[in-house]
mmCIF file of C-alpha atoms and ligand atoms in Angstrom:
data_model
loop_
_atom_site.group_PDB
_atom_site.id
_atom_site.type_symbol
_atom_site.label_atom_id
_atom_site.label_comp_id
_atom_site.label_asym_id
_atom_site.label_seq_id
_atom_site.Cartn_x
_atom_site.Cartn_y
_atom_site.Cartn_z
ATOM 1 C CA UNK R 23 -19.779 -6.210 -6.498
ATOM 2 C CA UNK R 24 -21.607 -3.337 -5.315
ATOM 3 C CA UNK R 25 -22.937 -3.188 -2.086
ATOM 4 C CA UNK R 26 -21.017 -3.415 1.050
ATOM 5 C CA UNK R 27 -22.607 -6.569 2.468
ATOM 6 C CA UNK R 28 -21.550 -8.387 -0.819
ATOM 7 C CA UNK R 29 -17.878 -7.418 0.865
ATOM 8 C CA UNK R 30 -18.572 -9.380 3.865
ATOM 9 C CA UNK R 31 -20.835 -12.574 2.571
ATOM 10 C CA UNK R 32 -20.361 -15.404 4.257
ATOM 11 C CA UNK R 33 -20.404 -18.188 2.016
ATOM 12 C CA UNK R 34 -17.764 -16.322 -0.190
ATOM 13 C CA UNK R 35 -15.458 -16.402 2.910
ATOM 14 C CA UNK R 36 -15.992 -19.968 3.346
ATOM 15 C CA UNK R 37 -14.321 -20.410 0.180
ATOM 16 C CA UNK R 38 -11.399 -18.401 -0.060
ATOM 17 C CA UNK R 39 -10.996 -20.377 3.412
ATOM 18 C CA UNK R 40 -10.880 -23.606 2.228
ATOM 19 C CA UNK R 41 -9.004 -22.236 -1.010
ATOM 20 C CA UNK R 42 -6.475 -20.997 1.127
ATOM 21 C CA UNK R 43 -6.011 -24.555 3.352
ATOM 22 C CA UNK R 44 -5.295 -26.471 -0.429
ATOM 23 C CA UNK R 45 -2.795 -24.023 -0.992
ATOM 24 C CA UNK R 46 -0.976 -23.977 2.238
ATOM 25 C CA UNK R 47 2.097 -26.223 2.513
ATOM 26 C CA UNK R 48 4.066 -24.621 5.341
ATOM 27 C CA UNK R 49 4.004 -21.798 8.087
ATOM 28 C CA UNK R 50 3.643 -18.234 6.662
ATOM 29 C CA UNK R 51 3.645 -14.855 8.667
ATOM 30 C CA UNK R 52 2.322 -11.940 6.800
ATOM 31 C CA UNK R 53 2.147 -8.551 8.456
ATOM 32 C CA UNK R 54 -1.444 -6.363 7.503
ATOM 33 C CA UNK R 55 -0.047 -2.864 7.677
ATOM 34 C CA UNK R 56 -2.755 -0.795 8.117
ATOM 35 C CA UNK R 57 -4.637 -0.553 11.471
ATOM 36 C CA UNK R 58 -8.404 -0.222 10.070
ATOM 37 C CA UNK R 59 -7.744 -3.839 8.497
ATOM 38 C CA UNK R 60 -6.336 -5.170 12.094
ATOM 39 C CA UNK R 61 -9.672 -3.691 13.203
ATOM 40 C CA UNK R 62 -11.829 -5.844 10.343
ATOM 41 C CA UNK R 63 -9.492 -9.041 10.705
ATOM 42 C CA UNK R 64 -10.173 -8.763 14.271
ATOM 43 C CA UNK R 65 -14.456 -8.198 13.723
ATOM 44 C CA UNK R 66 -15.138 -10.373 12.044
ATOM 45 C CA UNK R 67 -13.189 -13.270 12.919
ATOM 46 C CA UNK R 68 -10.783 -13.282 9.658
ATOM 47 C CA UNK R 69 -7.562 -14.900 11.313
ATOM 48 C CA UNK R 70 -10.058 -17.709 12.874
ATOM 49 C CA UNK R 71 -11.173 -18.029 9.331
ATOM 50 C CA UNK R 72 -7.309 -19.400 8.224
ATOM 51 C CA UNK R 73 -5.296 -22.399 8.075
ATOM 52 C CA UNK R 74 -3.486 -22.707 11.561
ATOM 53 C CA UNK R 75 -0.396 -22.885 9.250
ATOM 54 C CA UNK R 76 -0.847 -18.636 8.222
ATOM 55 C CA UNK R 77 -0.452 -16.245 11.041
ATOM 56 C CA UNK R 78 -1.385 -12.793 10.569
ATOM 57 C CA UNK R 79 0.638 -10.147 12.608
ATOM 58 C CA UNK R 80 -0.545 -6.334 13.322
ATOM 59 C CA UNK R 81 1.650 -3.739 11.332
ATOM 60 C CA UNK R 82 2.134 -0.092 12.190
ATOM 61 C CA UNK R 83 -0.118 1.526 10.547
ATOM 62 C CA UNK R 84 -2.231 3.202 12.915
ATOM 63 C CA UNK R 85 -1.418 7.180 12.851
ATOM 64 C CA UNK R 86 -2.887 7.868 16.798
ATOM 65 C CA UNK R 87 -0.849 4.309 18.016
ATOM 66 C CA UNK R 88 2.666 5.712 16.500
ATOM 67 C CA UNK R 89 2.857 9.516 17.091
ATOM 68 C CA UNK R 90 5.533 9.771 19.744
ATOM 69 C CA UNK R 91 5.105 11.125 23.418
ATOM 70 C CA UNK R 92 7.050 14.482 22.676
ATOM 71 C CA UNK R 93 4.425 15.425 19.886
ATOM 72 C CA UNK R 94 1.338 14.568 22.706
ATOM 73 C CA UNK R 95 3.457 16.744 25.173
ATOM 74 C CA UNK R 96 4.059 19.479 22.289
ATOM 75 C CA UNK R 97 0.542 19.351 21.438
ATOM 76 C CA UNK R 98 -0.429 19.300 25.410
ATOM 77 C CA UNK R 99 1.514 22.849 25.693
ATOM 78 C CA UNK R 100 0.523 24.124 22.709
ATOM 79 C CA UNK R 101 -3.280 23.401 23.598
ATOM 80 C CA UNK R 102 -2.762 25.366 27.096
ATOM 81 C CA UNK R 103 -1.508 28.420 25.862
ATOM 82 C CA UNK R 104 -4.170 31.246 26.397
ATOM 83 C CA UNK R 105 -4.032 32.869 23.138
ATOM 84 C CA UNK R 106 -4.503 29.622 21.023
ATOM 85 C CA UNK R 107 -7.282 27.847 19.680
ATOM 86 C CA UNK R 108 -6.200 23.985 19.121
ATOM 87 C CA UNK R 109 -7.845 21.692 16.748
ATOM 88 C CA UNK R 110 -7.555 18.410 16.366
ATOM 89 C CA UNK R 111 -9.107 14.872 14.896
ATOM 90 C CA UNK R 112 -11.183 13.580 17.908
ATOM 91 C CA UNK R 113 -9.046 10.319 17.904
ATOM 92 C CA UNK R 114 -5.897 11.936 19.681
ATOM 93 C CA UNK R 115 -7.796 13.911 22.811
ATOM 94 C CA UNK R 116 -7.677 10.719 24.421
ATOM 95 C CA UNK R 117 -3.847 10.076 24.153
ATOM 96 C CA UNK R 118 -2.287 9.987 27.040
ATOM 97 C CA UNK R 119 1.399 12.102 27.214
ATOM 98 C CA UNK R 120 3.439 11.826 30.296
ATOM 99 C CA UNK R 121 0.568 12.811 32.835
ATOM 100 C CA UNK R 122 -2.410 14.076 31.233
ATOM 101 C CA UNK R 123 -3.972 14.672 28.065
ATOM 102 C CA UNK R 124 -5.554 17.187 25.555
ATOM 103 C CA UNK R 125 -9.047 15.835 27.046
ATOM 104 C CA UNK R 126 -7.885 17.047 30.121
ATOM 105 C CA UNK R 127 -6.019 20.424 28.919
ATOM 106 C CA UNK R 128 -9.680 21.603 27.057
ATOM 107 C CA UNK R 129 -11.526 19.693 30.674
ATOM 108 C CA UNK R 130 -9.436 22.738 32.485
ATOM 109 C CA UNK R 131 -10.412 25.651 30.243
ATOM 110 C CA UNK R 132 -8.265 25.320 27.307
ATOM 111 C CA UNK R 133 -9.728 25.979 24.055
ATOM 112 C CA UNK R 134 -9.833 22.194 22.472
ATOM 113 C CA UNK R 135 -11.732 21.815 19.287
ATOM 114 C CA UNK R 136 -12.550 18.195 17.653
ATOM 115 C CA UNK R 137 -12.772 19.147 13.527
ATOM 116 C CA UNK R 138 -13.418 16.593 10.640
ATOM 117 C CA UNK R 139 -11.572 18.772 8.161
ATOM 118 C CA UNK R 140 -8.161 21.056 8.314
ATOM 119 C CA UNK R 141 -10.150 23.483 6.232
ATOM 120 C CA UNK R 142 -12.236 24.208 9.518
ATOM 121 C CA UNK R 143 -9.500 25.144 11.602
ATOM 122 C CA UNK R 144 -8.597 28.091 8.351
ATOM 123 C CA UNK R 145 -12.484 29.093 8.975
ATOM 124 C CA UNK R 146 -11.470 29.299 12.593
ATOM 125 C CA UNK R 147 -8.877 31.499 12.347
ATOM 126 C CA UNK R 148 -10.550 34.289 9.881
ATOM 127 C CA UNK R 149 -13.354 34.243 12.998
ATOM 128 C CA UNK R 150 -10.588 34.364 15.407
ATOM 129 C CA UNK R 151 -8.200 36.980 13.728
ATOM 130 C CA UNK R 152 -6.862 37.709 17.680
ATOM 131 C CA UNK R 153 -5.738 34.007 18.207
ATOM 132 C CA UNK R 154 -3.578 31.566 17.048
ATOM 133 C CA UNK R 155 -5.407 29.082 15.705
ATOM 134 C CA UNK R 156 -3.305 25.483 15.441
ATOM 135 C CA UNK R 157 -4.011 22.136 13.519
ATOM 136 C CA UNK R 158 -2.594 19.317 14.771
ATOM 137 C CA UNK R 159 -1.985 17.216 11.755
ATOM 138 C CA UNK R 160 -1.237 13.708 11.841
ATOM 139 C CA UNK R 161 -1.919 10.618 9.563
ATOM 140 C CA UNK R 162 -0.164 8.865 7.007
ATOM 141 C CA UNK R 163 -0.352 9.957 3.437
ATOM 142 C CA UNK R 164 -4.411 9.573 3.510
ATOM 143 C CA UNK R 165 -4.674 12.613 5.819
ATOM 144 C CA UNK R 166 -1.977 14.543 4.296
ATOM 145 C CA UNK R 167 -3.545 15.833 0.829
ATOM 146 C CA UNK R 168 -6.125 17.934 2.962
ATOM 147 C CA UNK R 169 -3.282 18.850 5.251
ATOM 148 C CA UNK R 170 -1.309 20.307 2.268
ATOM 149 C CA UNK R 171 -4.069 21.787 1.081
ATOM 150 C CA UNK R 172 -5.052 23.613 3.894
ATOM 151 C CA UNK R 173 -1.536 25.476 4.278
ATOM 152 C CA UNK R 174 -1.764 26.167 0.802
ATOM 153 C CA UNK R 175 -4.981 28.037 1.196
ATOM 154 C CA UNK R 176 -4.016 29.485 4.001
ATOM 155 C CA UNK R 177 -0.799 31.327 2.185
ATOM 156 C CA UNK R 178 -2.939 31.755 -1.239
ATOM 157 C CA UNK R 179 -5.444 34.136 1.190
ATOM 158 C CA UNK R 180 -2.847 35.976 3.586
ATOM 159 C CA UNK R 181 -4.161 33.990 6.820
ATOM 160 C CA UNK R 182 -1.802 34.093 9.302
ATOM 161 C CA UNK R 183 -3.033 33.356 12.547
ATOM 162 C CA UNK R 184 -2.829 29.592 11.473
ATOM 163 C CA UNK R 185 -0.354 26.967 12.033
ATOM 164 C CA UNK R 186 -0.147 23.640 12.238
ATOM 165 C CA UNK R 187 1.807 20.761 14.476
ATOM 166 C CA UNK R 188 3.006 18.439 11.748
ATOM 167 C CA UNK R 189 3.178 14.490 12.521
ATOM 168 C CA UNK R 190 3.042 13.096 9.280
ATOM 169 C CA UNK R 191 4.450 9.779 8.793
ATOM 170 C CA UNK R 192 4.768 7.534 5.408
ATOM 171 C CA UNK R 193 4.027 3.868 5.173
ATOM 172 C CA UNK R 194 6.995 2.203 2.880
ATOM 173 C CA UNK R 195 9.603 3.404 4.964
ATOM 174 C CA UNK R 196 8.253 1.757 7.976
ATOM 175 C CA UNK R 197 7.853 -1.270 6.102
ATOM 176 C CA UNK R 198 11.577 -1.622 5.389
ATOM 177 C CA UNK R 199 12.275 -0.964 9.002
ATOM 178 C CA UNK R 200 10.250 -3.930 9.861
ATOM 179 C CA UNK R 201 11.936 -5.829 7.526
ATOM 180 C CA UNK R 202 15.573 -4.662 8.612
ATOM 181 C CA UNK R 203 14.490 -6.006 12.185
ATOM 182 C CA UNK R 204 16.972 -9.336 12.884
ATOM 183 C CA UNK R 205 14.205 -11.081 14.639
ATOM 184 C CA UNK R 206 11.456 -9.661 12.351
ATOM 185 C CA UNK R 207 8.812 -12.302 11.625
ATOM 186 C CA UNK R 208 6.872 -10.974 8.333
ATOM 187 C CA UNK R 209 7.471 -12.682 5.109
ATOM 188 C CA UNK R 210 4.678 -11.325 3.002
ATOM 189 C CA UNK R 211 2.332 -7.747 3.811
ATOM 190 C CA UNK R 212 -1.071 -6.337 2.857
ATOM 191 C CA UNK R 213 -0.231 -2.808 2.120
ATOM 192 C CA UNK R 214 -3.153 -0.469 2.973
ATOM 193 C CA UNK R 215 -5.616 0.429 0.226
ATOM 194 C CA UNK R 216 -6.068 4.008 1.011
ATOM 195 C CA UNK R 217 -2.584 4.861 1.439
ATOM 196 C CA UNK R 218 -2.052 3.416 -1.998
ATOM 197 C CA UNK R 219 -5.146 5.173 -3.634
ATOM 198 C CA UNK R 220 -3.282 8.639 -2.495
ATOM 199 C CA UNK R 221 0.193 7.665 -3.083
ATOM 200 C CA UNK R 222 -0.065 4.183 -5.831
ATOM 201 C CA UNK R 223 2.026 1.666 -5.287
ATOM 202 C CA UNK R 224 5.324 2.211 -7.610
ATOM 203 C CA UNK R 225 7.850 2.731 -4.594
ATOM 204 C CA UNK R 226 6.830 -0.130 -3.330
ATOM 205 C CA UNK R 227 8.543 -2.238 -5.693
ATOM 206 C CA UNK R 228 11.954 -1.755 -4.845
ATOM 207 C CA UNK R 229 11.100 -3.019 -1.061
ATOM 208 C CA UNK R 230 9.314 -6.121 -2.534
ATOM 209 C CA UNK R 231 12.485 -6.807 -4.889
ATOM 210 C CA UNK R 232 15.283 -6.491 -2.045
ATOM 211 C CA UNK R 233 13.993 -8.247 0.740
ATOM 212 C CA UNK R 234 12.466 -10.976 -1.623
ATOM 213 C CA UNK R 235 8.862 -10.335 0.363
ATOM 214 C CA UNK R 236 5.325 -9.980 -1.495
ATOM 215 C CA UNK R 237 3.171 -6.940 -1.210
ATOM 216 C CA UNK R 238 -0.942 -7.514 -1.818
ATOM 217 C CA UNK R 239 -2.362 -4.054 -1.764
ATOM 218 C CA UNK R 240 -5.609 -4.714 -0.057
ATOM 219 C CA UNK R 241 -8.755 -2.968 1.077
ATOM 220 C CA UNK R 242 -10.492 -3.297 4.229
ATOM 221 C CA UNK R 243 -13.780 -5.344 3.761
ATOM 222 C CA UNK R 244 -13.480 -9.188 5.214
ATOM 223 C CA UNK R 245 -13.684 -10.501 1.708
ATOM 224 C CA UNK R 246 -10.431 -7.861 0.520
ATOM 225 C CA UNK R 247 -8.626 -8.739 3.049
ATOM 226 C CA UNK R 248 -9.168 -12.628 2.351
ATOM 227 C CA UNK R 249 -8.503 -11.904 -1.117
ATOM 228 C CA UNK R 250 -5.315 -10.318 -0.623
ATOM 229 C CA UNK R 251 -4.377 -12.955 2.220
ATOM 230 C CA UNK R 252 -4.728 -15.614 -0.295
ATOM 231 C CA UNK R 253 -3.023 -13.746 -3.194
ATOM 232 C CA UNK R 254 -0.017 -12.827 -0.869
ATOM 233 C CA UNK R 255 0.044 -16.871 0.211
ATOM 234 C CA UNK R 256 -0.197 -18.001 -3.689
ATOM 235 C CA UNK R 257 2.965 -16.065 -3.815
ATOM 236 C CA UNK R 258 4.893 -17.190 -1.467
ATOM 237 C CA UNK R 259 4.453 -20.655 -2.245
ATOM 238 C CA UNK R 260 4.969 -20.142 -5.656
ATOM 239 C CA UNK R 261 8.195 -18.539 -4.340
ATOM 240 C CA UNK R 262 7.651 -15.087 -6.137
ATOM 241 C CA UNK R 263 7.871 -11.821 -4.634
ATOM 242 C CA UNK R 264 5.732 -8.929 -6.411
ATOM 243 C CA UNK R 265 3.381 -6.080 -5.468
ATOM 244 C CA UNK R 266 0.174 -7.108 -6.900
ATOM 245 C CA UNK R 267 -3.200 -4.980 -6.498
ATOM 246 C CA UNK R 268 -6.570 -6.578 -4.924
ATOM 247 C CA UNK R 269 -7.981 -2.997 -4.153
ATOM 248 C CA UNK R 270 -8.063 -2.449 -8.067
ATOM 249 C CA UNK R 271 -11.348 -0.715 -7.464
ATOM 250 C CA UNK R 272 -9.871 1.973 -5.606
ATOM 251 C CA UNK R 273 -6.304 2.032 -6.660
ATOM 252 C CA UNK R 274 -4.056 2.625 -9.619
ATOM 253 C CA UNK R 275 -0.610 2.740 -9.890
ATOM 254 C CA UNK R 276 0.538 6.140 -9.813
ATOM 255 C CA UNK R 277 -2.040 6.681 -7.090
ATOM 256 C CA UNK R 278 -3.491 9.988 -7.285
ATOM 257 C CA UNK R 279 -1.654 12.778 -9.668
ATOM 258 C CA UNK R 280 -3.287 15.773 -7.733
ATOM 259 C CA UNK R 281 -3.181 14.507 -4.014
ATOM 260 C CA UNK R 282 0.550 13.694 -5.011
ATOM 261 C CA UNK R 283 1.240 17.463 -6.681
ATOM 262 C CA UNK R 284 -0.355 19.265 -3.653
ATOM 263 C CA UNK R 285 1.803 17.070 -1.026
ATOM 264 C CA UNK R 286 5.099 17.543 -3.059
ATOM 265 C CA UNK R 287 4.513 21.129 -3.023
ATOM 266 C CA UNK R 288 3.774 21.692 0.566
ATOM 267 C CA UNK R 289 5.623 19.066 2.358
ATOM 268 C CA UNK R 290 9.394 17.346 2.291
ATOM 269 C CA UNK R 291 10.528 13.663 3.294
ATOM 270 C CA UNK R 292 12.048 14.199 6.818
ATOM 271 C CA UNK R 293 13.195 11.684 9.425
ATOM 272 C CA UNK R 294 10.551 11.055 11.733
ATOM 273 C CA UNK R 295 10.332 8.995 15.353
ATOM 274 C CA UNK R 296 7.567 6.132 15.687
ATOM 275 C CA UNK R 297 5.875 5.730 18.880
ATOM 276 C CA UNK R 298 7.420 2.497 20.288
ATOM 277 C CA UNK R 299 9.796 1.845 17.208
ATOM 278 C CA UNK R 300 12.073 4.892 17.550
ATOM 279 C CA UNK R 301 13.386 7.109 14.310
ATOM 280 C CA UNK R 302 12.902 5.735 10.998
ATOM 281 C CA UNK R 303 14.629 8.002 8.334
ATOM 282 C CA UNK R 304 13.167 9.938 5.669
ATOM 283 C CA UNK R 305 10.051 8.293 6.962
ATOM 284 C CA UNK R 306 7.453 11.467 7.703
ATOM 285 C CA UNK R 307 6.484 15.086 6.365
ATOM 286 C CA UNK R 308 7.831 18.138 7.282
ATOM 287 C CA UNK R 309 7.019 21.542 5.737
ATOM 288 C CA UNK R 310 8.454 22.780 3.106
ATOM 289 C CA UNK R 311 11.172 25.829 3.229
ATOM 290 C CA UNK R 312 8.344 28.034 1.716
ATOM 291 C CA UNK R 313 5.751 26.947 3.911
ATOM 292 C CA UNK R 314 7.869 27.234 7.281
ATOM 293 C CA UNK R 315 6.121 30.129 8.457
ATOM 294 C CA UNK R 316 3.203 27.608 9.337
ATOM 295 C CA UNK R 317 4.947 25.653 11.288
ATOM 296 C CA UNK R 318 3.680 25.949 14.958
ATOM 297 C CA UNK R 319 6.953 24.462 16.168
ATOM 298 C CA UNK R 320 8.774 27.100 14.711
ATOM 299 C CA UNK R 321 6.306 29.368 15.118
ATOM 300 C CA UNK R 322 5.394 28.962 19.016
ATOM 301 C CA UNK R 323 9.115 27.646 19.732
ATOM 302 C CA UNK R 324 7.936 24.395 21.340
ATOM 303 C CA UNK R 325 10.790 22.666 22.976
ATOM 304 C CA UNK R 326 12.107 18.874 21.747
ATOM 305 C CA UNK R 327 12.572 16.113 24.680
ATOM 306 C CA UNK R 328 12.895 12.234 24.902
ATOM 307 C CA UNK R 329 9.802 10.809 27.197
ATOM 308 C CA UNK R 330 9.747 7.245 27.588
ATOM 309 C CA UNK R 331 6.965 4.881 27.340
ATOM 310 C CA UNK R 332 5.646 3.439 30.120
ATOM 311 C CA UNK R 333 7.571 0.407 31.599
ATOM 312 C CA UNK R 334 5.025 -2.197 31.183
ATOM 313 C CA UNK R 335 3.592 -1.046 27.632
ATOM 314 C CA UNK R 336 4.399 -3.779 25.046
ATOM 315 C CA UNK R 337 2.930 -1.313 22.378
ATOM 316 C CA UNK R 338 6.375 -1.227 20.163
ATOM 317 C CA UNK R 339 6.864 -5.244 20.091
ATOM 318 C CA UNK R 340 2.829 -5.667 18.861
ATOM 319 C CA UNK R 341 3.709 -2.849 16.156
ATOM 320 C CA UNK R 342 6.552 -4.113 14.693
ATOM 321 C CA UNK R 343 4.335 -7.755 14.964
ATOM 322 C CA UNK R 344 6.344 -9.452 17.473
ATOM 323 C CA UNK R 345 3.807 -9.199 20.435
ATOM 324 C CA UNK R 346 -0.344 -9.800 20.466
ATOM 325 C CA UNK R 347 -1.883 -7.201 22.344
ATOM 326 C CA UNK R 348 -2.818 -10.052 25.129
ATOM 327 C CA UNK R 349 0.241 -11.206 25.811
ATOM 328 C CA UNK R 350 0.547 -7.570 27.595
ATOM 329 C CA UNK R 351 0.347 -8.117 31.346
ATOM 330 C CA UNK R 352 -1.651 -4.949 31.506
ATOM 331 C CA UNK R 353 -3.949 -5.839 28.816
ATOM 332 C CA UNK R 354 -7.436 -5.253 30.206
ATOM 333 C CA UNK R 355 -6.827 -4.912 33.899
ATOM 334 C CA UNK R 356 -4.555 -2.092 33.703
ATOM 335 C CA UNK R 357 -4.806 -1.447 30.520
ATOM 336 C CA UNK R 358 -8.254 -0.489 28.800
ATOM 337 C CA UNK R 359 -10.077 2.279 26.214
ATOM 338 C CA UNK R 360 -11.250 4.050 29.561
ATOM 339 C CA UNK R 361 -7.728 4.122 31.370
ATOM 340 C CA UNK R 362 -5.643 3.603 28.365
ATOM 341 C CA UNK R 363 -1.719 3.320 29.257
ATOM 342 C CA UNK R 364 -0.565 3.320 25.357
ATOM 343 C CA UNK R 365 -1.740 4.642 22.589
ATOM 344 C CA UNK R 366 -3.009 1.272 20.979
ATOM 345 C CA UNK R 367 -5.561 0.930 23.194
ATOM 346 C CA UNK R 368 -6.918 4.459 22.749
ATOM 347 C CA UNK R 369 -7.291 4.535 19.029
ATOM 348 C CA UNK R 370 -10.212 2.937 17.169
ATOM 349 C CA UNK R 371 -7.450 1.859 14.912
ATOM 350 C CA UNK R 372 -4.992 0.224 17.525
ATOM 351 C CA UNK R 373 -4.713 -3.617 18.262
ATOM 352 C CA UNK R 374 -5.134 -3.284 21.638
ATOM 353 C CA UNK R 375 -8.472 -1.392 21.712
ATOM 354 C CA UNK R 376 -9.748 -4.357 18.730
ATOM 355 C CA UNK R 377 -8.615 -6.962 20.997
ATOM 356 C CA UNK R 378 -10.561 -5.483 23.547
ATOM 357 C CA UNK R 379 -13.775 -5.073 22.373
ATOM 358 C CA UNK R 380 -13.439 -8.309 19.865
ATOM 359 C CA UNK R 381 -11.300 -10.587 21.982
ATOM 360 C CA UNK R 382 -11.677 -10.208 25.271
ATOM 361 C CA UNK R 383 -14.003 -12.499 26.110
ATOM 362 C CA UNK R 384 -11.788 -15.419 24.386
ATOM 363 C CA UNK R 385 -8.832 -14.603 25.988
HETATM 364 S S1 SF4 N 422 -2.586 -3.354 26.494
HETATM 365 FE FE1 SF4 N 422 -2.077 -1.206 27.000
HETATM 366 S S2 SF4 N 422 -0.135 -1.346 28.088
HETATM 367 FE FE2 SF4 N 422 -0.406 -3.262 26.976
HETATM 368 S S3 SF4 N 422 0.616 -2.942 25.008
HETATM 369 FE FE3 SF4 N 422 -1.543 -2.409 24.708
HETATM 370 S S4 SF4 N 422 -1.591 -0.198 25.080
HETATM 371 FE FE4 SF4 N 422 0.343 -0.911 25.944
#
């Protein structure tokens, strides 16, 4: 296979559909972790496309969906300050924090800029020498290679008018937390390709060993995803429990040697809180001793405090795959990608926003 639409032909579907219904023999939950595959399953129809007897639940991988309030509100005060310059993905203007949001901070003068690339924000700063330029760095271990690497230029050349606000967060730990959940539903998970293309998959093992669940590393075309639907079901009716690879085009192993090196050097494993599932330990990024002088926490003194989510946001039940984004009482009425109340709705990535532009009409 080459071409993208040979990812998504039709016929091919068909059949891993009806390969999937002569293996089925009994009710199976399995839990896609990654929120650009709840975005394809929800496209293009794949959980319409299964036996009634698999139900696929939405995971929590979504970076914009699980950054907690206090980082929008750190971020928010950060971006207001007169002498800074604040960068960001364009994904998280659009977040709402307790009552407003960076859209809002750079609609009322404050110097907002949407970048594609850390590296930007360092080419910001050596224009800007007078102002503090920060990078507001979230993501999973995709994002945080070009993270790393942009502190690490930033020491190498003496720039320091650059900081960044760190929210990175790491995939397996979050798995295991869904997993230690008493009422958790998932038996089996697609792990997210990309993650796995950074990071491999070796430390994934251990989770698929103790709590007896398999892991299908899978990519995020319809056909990967039914591919790695039907290799996780295989399993579990076979009654095995192993982390196999259907991204094998994009992923080995030990994941990527360099991407690992440069995030080792610049970041350490730190506890970390999950919008809507609370702290997970040694389950995000924080900088490294040598690097702390980047840190715009540290640097700009930005002051820790508990915000709660809004009453009637279900956002932490449909992450951990308890909830479906329409079984929210606000869902579309109060709720939507114009007047977002959580953060799934605002992201691309999050369940609520693919329900809504996928779903709606059904439901
Ligand atoms: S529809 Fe809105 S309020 Fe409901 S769970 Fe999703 S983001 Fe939260």
């Amino acid at each position: 296979m080459k071409f993208i639409d040979e990812y998504r032909d039709e016929r091919t579907a068909q059949l891993y559909s009806r390969a999937l219904s002569r293996i089925v023999t009994r009710p199976w939950t399995i839990m896609e972790v990654c929120g650009g595959q709840t975005h394809s399953i929800v496209k293009f129809g794949i959980d319409e496309l299964l036996p009634s007897a698999v139900t696929l639940v939405h995971g929590p991988g979504c970076p914009v969906c699980v950054t907690p309030l206090e980082l929008i509100e750190k971020a928010i005060e950060l971006a207001s300050m007169q002498n800074v310059i604040f960068c960001s993905f364009g994904d998280m203007l659009r977040v709402p924090g307790e009552s407003k949001d960076l859209l809002s901070v750079k609609a009322a003068g404050g110097d907002v800029r949407i970048l594609y690339s850390p590296l930007d924000a360092l080419k910001i700063a050596t224009e800007n020498p007078e102002r503090e330029v920060v990078f507001f760095a979230v993501g999973f271990e995709t994002t945080a290679p070009a993270n790393a690497m942009a502190v690490y230029q930033a020491k190498r050349q003496g720039i320091r008018n650059f900081s960044i606000l760190v929210s990175h967060v790491l995939v397996p730990p979050a798995m295991e937390a869904i997993l230690s959940f008493p009422d958790t539903k998932v038996q089996g998970f697609l792990a997210a390709g990309h993650v796995c293309a950074v990071m491999g998959y070796v430390e994934y093992e251990p989770i698929a060993d103790k709590y007896k669940v398999p892991i299908v590393v899978t990519g995020f075309e319809p056909l990967d995803i039914l591919q790695g639907i039907y290799m996780c079901v295989r399993q579990l009716e076979e009654g095995r429990a192993k982390v196999e690879n259907q991204y094998s085009r994009s992923v080995r192993k030990e994941g990527n040697l360099p991407a690992r090196k440069i995030i080792s050097e610049i970041f350490r494993v730190v506890p970390r809180k999950w919008r809507g599932v609370g702290e997970i330990p040694q389950s995000g990024l924080g900088l490294q001793e040598a690097y702390a002088e980047f840190d715009a926490e540290l640097r700009f003194g930005v002051a820790g405090r508990t915000i709660d989510e809004p009453a009637e946001c279900i956002s932490g039940l449909i992450l951990q795959g308890l909830k479906k984004p329409h079984e929210c009482s606000a869902f579309g009425t109060r709720c939507t990608p114009e007047h977002p109340l959580g953060a799934t709705m605002v992201s691309s990535e999050g369940a609520c926003a693919a329900y809504y532009h996928y779903r709606r009409r059904n439901n």
